[in-house]
PDB file of C-alpha atoms in Angstrom:
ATOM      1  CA  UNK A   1      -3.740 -25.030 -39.081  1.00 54.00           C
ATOM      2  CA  UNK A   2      -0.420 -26.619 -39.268  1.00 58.00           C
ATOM      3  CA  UNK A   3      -1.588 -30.440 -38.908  1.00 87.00           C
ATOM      4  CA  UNK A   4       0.576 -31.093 -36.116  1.00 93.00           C
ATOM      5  CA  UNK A   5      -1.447 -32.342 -33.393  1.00 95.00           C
ATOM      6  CA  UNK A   6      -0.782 -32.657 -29.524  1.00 96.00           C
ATOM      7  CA  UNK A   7      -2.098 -34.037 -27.158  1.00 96.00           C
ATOM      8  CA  UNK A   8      -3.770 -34.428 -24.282  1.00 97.00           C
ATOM      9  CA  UNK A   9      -4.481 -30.365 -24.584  1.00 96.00           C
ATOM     10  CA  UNK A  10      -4.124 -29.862 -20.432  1.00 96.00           C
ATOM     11  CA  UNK A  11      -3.361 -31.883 -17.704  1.00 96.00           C
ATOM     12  CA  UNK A  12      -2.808 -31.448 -13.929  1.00 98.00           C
ATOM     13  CA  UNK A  13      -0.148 -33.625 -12.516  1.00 97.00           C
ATOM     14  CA  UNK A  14       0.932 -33.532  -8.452  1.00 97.00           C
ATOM     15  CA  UNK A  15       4.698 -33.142  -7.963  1.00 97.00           C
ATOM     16  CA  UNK A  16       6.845 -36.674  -8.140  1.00 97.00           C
ATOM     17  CA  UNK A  17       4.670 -38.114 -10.744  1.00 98.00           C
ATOM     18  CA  UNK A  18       5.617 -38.815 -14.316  1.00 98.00           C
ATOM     19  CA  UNK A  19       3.318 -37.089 -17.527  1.00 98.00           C
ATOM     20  CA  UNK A  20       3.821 -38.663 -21.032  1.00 98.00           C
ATOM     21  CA  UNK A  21       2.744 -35.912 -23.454  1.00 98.00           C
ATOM     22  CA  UNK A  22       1.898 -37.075 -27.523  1.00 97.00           C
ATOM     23  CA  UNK A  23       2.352 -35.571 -30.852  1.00 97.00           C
ATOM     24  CA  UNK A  24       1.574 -36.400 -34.343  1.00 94.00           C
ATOM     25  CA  UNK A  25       3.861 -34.595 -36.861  1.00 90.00           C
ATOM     26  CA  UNK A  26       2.886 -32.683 -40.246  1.00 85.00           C
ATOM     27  CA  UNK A  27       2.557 -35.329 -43.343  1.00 82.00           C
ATOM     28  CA  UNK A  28       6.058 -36.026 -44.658  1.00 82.00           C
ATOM     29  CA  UNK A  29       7.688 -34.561 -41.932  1.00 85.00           C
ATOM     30  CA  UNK A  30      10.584 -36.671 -40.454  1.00 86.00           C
ATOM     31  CA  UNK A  31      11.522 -34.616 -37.687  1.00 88.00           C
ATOM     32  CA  UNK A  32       9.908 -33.547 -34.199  1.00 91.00           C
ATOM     33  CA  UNK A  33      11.396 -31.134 -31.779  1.00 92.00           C
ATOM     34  CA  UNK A  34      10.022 -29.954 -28.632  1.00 96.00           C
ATOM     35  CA  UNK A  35       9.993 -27.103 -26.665  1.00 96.00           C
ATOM     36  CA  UNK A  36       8.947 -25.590 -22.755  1.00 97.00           C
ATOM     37  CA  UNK A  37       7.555 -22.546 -22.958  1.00 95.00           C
ATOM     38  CA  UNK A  38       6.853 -20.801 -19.132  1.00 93.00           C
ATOM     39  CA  UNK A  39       4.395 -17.936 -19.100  1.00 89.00           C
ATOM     40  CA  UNK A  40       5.597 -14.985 -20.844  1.00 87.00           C
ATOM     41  CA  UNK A  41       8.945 -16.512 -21.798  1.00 91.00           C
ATOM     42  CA  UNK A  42       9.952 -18.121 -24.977  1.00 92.00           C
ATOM     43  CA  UNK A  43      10.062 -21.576 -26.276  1.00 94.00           C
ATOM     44  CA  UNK A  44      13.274 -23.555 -24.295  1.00 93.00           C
ATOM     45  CA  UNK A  45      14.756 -26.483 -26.695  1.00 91.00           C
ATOM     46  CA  UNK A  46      14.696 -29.669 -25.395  1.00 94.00           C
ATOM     47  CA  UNK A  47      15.206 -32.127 -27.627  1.00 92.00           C
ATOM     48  CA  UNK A  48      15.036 -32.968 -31.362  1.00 89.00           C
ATOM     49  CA  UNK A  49      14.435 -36.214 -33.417  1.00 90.00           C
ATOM     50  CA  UNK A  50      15.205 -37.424 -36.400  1.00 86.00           C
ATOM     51  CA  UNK A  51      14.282 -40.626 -37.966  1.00 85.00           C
ATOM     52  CA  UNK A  52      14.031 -42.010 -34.278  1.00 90.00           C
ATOM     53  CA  UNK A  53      17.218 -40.990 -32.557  1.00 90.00           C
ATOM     54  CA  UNK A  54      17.942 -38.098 -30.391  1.00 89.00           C
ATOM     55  CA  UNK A  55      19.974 -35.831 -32.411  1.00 83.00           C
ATOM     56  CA  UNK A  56      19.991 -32.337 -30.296  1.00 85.00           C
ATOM     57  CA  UNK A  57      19.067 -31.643 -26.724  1.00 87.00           C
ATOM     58  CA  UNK A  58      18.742 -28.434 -24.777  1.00 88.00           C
ATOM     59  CA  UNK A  59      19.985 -27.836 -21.135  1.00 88.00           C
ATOM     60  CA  UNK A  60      17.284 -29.964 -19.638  1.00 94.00           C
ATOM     61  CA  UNK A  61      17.615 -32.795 -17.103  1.00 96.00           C
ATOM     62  CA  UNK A  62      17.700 -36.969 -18.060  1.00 96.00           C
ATOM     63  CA  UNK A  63      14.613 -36.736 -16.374  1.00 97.00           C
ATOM     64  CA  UNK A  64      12.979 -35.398 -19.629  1.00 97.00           C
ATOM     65  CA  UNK A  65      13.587 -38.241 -22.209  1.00 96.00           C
ATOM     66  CA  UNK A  66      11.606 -38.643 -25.663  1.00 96.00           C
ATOM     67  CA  UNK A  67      10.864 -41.093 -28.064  1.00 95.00           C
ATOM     68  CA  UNK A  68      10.289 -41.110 -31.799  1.00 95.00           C
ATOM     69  CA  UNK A  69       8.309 -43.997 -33.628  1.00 93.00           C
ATOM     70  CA  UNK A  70       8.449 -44.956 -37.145  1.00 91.00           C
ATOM     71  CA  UNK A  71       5.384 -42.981 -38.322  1.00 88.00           C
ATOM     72  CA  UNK A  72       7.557 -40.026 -36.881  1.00 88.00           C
ATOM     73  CA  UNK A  73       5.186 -39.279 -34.257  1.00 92.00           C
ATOM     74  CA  UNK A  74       6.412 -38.904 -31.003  1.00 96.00           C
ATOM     75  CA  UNK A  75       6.221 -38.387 -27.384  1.00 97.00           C
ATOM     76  CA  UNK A  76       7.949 -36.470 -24.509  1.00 98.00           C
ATOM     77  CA  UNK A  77       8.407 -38.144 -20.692  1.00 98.00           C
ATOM     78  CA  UNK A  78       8.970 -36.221 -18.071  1.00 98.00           C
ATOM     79  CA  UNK A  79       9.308 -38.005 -14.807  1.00 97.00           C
ATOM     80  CA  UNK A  80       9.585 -37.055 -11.103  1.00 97.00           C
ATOM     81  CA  UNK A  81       7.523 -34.119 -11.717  1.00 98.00           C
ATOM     82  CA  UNK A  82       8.389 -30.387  -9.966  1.00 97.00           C
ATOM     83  CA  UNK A  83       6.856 -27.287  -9.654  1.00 97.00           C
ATOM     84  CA  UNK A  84       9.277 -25.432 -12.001  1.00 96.00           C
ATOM     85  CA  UNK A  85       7.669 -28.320 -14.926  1.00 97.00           C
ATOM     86  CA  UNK A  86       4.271 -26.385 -15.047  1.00 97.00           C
ATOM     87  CA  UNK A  87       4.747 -24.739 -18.610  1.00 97.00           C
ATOM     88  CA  UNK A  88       3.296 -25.248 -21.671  1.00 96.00           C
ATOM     89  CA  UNK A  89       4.849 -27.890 -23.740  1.00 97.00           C
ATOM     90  CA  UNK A  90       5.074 -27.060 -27.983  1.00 97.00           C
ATOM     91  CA  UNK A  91       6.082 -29.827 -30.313  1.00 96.00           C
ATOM     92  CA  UNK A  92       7.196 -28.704 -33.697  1.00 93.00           C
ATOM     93  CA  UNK A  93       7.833 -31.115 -37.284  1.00 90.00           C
ATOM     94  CA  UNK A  94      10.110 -30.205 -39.970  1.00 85.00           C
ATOM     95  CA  UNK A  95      11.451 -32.146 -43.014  1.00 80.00           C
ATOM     96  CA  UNK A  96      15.155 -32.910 -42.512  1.00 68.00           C
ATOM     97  CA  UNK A  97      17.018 -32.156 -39.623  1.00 62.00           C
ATOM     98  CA  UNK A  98      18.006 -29.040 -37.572  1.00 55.00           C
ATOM     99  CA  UNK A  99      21.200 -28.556 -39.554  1.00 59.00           C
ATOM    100  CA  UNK A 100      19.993 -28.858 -42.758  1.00 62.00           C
ATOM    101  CA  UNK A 101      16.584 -27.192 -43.260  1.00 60.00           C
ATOM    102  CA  UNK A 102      15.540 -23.201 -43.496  1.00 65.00           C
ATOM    103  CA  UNK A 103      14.140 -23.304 -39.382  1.00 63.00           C
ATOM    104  CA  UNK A 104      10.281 -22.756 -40.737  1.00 80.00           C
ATOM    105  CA  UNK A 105       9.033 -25.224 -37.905  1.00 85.00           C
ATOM    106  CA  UNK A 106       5.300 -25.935 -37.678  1.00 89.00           C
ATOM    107  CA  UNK A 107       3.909 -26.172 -34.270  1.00 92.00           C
ATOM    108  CA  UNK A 108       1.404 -27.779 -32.895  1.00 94.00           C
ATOM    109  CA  UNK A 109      -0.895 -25.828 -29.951  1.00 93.00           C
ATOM    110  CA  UNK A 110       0.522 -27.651 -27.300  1.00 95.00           C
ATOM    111  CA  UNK A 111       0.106 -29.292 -24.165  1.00 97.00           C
ATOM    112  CA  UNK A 112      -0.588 -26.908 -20.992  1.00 96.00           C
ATOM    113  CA  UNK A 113       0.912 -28.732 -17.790  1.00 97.00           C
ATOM    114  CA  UNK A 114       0.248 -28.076 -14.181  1.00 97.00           C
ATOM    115  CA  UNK A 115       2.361 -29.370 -11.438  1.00 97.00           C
ATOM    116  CA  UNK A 116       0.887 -29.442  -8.018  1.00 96.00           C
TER     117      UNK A 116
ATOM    118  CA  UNK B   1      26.088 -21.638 -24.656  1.00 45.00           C
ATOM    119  CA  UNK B   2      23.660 -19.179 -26.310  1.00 62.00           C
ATOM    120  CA  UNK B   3      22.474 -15.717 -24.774  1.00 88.00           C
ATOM    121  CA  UNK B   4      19.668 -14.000 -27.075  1.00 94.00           C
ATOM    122  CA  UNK B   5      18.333 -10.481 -25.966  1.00 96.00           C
ATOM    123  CA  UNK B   6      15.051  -8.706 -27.379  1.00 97.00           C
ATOM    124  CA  UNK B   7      13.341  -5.812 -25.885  1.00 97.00           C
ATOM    125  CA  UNK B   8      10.331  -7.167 -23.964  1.00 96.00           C
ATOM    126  CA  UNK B   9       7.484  -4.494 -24.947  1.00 97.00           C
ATOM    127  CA  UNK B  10       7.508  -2.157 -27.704  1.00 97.00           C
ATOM    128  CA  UNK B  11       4.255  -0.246 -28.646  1.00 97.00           C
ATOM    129  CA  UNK B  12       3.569   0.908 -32.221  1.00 97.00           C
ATOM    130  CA  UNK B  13       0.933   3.369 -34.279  1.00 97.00           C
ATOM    131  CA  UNK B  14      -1.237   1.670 -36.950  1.00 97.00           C
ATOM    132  CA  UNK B  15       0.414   2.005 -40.476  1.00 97.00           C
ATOM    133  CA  UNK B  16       3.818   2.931 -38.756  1.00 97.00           C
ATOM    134  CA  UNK B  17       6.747   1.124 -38.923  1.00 97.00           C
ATOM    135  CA  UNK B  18       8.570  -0.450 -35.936  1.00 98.00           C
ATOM    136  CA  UNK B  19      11.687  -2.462 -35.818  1.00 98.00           C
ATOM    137  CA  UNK B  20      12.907  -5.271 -33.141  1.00 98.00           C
ATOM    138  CA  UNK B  21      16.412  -5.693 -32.466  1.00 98.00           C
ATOM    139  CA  UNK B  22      18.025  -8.857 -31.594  1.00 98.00           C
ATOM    140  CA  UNK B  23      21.571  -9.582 -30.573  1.00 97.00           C
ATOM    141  CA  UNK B  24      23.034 -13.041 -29.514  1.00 96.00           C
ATOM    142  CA  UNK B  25      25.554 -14.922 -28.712  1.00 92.00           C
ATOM    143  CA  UNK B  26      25.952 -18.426 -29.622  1.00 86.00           C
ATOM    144  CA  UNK B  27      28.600 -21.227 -30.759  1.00 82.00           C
ATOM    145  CA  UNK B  28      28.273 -22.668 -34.283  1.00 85.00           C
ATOM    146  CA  UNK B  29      26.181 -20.587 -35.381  1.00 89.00           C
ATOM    147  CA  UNK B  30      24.193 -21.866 -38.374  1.00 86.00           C
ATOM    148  CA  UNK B  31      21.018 -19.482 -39.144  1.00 91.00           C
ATOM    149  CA  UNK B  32      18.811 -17.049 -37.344  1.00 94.00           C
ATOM    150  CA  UNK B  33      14.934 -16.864 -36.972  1.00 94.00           C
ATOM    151  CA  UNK B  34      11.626 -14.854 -36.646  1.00 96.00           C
ATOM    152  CA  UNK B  35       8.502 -16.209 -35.042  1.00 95.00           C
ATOM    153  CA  UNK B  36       5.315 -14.642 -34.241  1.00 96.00           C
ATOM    154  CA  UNK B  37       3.326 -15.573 -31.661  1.00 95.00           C
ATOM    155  CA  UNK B  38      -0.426 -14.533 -30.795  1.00 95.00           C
ATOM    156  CA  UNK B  39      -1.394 -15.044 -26.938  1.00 91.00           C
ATOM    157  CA  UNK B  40      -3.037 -18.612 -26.484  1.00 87.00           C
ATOM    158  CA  UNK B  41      -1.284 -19.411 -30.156  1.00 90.00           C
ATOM    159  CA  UNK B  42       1.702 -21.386 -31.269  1.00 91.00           C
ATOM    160  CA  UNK B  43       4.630 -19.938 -32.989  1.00 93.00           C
ATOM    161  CA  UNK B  44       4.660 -19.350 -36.522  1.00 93.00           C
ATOM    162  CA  UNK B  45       7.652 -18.663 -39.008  1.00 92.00           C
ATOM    163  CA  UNK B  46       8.133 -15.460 -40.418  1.00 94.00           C
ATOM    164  CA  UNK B  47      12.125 -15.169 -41.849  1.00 93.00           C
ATOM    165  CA  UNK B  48      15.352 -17.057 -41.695  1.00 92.00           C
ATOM    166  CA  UNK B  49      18.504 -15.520 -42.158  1.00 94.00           C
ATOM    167  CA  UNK B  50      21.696 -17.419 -42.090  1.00 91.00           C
ATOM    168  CA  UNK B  51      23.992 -14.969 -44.676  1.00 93.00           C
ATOM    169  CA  UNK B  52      24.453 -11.133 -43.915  1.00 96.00           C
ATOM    170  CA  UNK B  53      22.175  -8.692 -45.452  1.00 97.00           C
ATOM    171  CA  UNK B  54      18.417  -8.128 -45.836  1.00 97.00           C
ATOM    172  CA  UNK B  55      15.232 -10.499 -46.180  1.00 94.00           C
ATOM    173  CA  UNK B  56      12.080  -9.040 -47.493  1.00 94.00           C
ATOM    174  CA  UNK B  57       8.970 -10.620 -47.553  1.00 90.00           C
ATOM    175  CA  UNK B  58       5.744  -8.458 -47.969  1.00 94.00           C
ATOM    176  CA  UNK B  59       5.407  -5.872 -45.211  1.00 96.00           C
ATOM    177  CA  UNK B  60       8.237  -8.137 -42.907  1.00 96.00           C
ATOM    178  CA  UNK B  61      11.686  -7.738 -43.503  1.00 97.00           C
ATOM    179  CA  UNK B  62      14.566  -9.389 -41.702  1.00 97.00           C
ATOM    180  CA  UNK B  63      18.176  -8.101 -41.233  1.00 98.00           C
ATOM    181  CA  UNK B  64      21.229  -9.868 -40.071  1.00 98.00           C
ATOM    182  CA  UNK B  65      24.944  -8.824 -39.489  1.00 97.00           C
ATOM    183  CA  UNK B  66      26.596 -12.060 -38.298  1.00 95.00           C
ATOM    184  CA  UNK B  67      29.538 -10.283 -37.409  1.00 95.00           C
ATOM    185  CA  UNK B  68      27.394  -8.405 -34.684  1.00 96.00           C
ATOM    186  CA  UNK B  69      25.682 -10.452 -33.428  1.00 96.00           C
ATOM    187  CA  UNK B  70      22.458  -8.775 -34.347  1.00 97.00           C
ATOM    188  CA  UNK B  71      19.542  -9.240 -36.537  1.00 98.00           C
ATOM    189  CA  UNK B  72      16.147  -7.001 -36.461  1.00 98.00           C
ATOM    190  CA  UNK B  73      12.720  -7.735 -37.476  1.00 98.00           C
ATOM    191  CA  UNK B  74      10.995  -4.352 -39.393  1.00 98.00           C
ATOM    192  CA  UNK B  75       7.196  -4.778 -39.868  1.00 97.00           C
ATOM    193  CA  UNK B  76       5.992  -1.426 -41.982  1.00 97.00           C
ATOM    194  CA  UNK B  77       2.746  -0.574 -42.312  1.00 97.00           C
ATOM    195  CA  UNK B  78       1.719  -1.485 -38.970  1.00 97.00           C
ATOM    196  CA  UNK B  79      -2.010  -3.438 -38.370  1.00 97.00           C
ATOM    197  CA  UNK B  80      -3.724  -3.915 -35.444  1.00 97.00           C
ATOM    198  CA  UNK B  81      -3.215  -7.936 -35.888  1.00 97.00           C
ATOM    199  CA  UNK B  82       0.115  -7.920 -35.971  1.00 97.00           C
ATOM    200  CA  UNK B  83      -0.587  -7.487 -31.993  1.00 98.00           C
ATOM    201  CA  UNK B  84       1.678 -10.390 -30.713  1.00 97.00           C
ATOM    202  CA  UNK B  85       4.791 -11.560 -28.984  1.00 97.00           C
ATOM    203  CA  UNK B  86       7.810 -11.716 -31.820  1.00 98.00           C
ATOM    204  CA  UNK B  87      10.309 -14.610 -31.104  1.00 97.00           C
ATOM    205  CA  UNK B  88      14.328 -13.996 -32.177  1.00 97.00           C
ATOM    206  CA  UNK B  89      15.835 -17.841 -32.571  1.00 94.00           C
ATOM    207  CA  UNK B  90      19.085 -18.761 -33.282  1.00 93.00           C
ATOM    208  CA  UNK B  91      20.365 -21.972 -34.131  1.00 88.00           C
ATOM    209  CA  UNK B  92      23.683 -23.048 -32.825  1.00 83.00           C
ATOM    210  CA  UNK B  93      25.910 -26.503 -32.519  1.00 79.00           C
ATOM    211  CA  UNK B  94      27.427 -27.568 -29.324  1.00 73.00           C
ATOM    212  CA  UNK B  95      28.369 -31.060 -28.379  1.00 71.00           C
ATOM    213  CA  UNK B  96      24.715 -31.917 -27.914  1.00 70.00           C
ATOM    214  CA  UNK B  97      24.251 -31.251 -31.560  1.00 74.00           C
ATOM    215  CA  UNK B  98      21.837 -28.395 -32.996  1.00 74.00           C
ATOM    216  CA  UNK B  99      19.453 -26.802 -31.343  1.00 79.00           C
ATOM    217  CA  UNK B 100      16.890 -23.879 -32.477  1.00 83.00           C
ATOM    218  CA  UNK B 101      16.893 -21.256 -28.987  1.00 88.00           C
ATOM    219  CA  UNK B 102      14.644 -18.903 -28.587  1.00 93.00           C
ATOM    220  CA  UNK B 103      14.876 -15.148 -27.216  1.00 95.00           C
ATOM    221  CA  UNK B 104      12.235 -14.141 -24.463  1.00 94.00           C
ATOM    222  CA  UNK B 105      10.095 -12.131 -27.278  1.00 96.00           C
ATOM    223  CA  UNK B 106       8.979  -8.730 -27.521  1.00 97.00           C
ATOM    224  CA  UNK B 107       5.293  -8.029 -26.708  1.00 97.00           C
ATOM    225  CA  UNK B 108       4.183  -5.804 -29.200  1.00 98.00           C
ATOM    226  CA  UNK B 109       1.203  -3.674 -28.922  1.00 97.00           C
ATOM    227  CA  UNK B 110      -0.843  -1.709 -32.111  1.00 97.00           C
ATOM    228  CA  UNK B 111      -2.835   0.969 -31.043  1.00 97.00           C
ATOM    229  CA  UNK B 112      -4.864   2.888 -33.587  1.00 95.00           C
TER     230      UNK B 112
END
């Protein structure tokens, strides 16, 4: 077990709403980064934080935006839902920032969204 | 951009030896990475490589020729847990800043 937790664990959303999706990073870890991961595919970046500001972002739309608090937990928005959003959604804490650390990420088990 | 490519199922002997390519294309390129990933699990680390040459670490070994574009991932002495899905990353820098992207994964099956 990692001690990153997510949450909630699954959800079912209708298309055009908005989801807010929580995690709570490894102990001493400064920086979250999250990921989409469709069925049989791998892990899509979306964003990364680092000591609260955006500091890397994937090819996804504004409409997936992210915040980072200063316990360095965090969350992920995703609003005007669409079909193409159902995916399960991995959050991952590191200590220092994509640049500068050896990539060993710790994930947590994610959140499982289904868009109606 | 980034374009990653990994076979997507590869089937293996217990106690063999099987090795998973990876070749990519990126911008900025600034370290490459090996995941595993059981079904209904989350990824975990396995090897970074960011300079050319080998990684060993216990019965997983990681290569990487920069210059190619191409890294592989060579598990010997095959069990029948290292069933999984085995995630190629590479981390690049674009004007959005860094980000870690992930290949597909190769599905690999142990049989006995």
């Amino acid at each position: 077990e990692t001690g990153v937790t997510q949450s909630p664990t699954h959800l079912i959303k209708t298309r055009g709403q908005q989801v807010t999706l929580r995690c709570s990073s490894q102990s001493g870890h400064n920086t979250v980064s999250w990921y989409q991961q469709a069925l049989g595919q791998g892990p899509q970046f979306i964003f990364q934080y680092y000591r609260e500001e955006e500091n890397g972002r994937g090819n996804f739309p504004p409409r997936f935006s992210g915040l980072q608090f200063p316990n360095y937990s965090s969350e992920l928005n995703v609003n005007a839902l669409e079909l193409d959003d159902s995916a399960l959604y991995l959050c991952a804490s590191s200590s220092g920032t994509l640049a500068s650390n050896t990539g060993e990420l710790f994930f947590g088990e994610g959140s499982r969204l289904t868009v109606l | 951009g980034q374009n990653i490519d990994q076979p997507t199922e590869m089937t293996a002997t217990e106690g063999a030896i099987v090795q998973i390519n990876c070749t990519y294309q990126t911008s900025g390129f600034n370290g490459l990475f090996w995941y595993q990933q059981h079904a209904g699990e989350a990824p975990t680390f396995l090897s970074y490589n960011v300079l050319d040459g080998l990684e060993e670490k216990g019965r997983f070994s990681s290569f990487l020729s920069r210059s190619k574009g191409y890294s592989y991932l060579l598990l010997k002495e095959l069990q029948m847990k290292d069933s999984a899905s085995y995630l190629c990353a590479v981390r690049g820098y674009s004007n959005s800043g860094y980000a870690l992207n992930f290949g597909k994964g190769t599905s690999l099956l142990v049989t006995p």
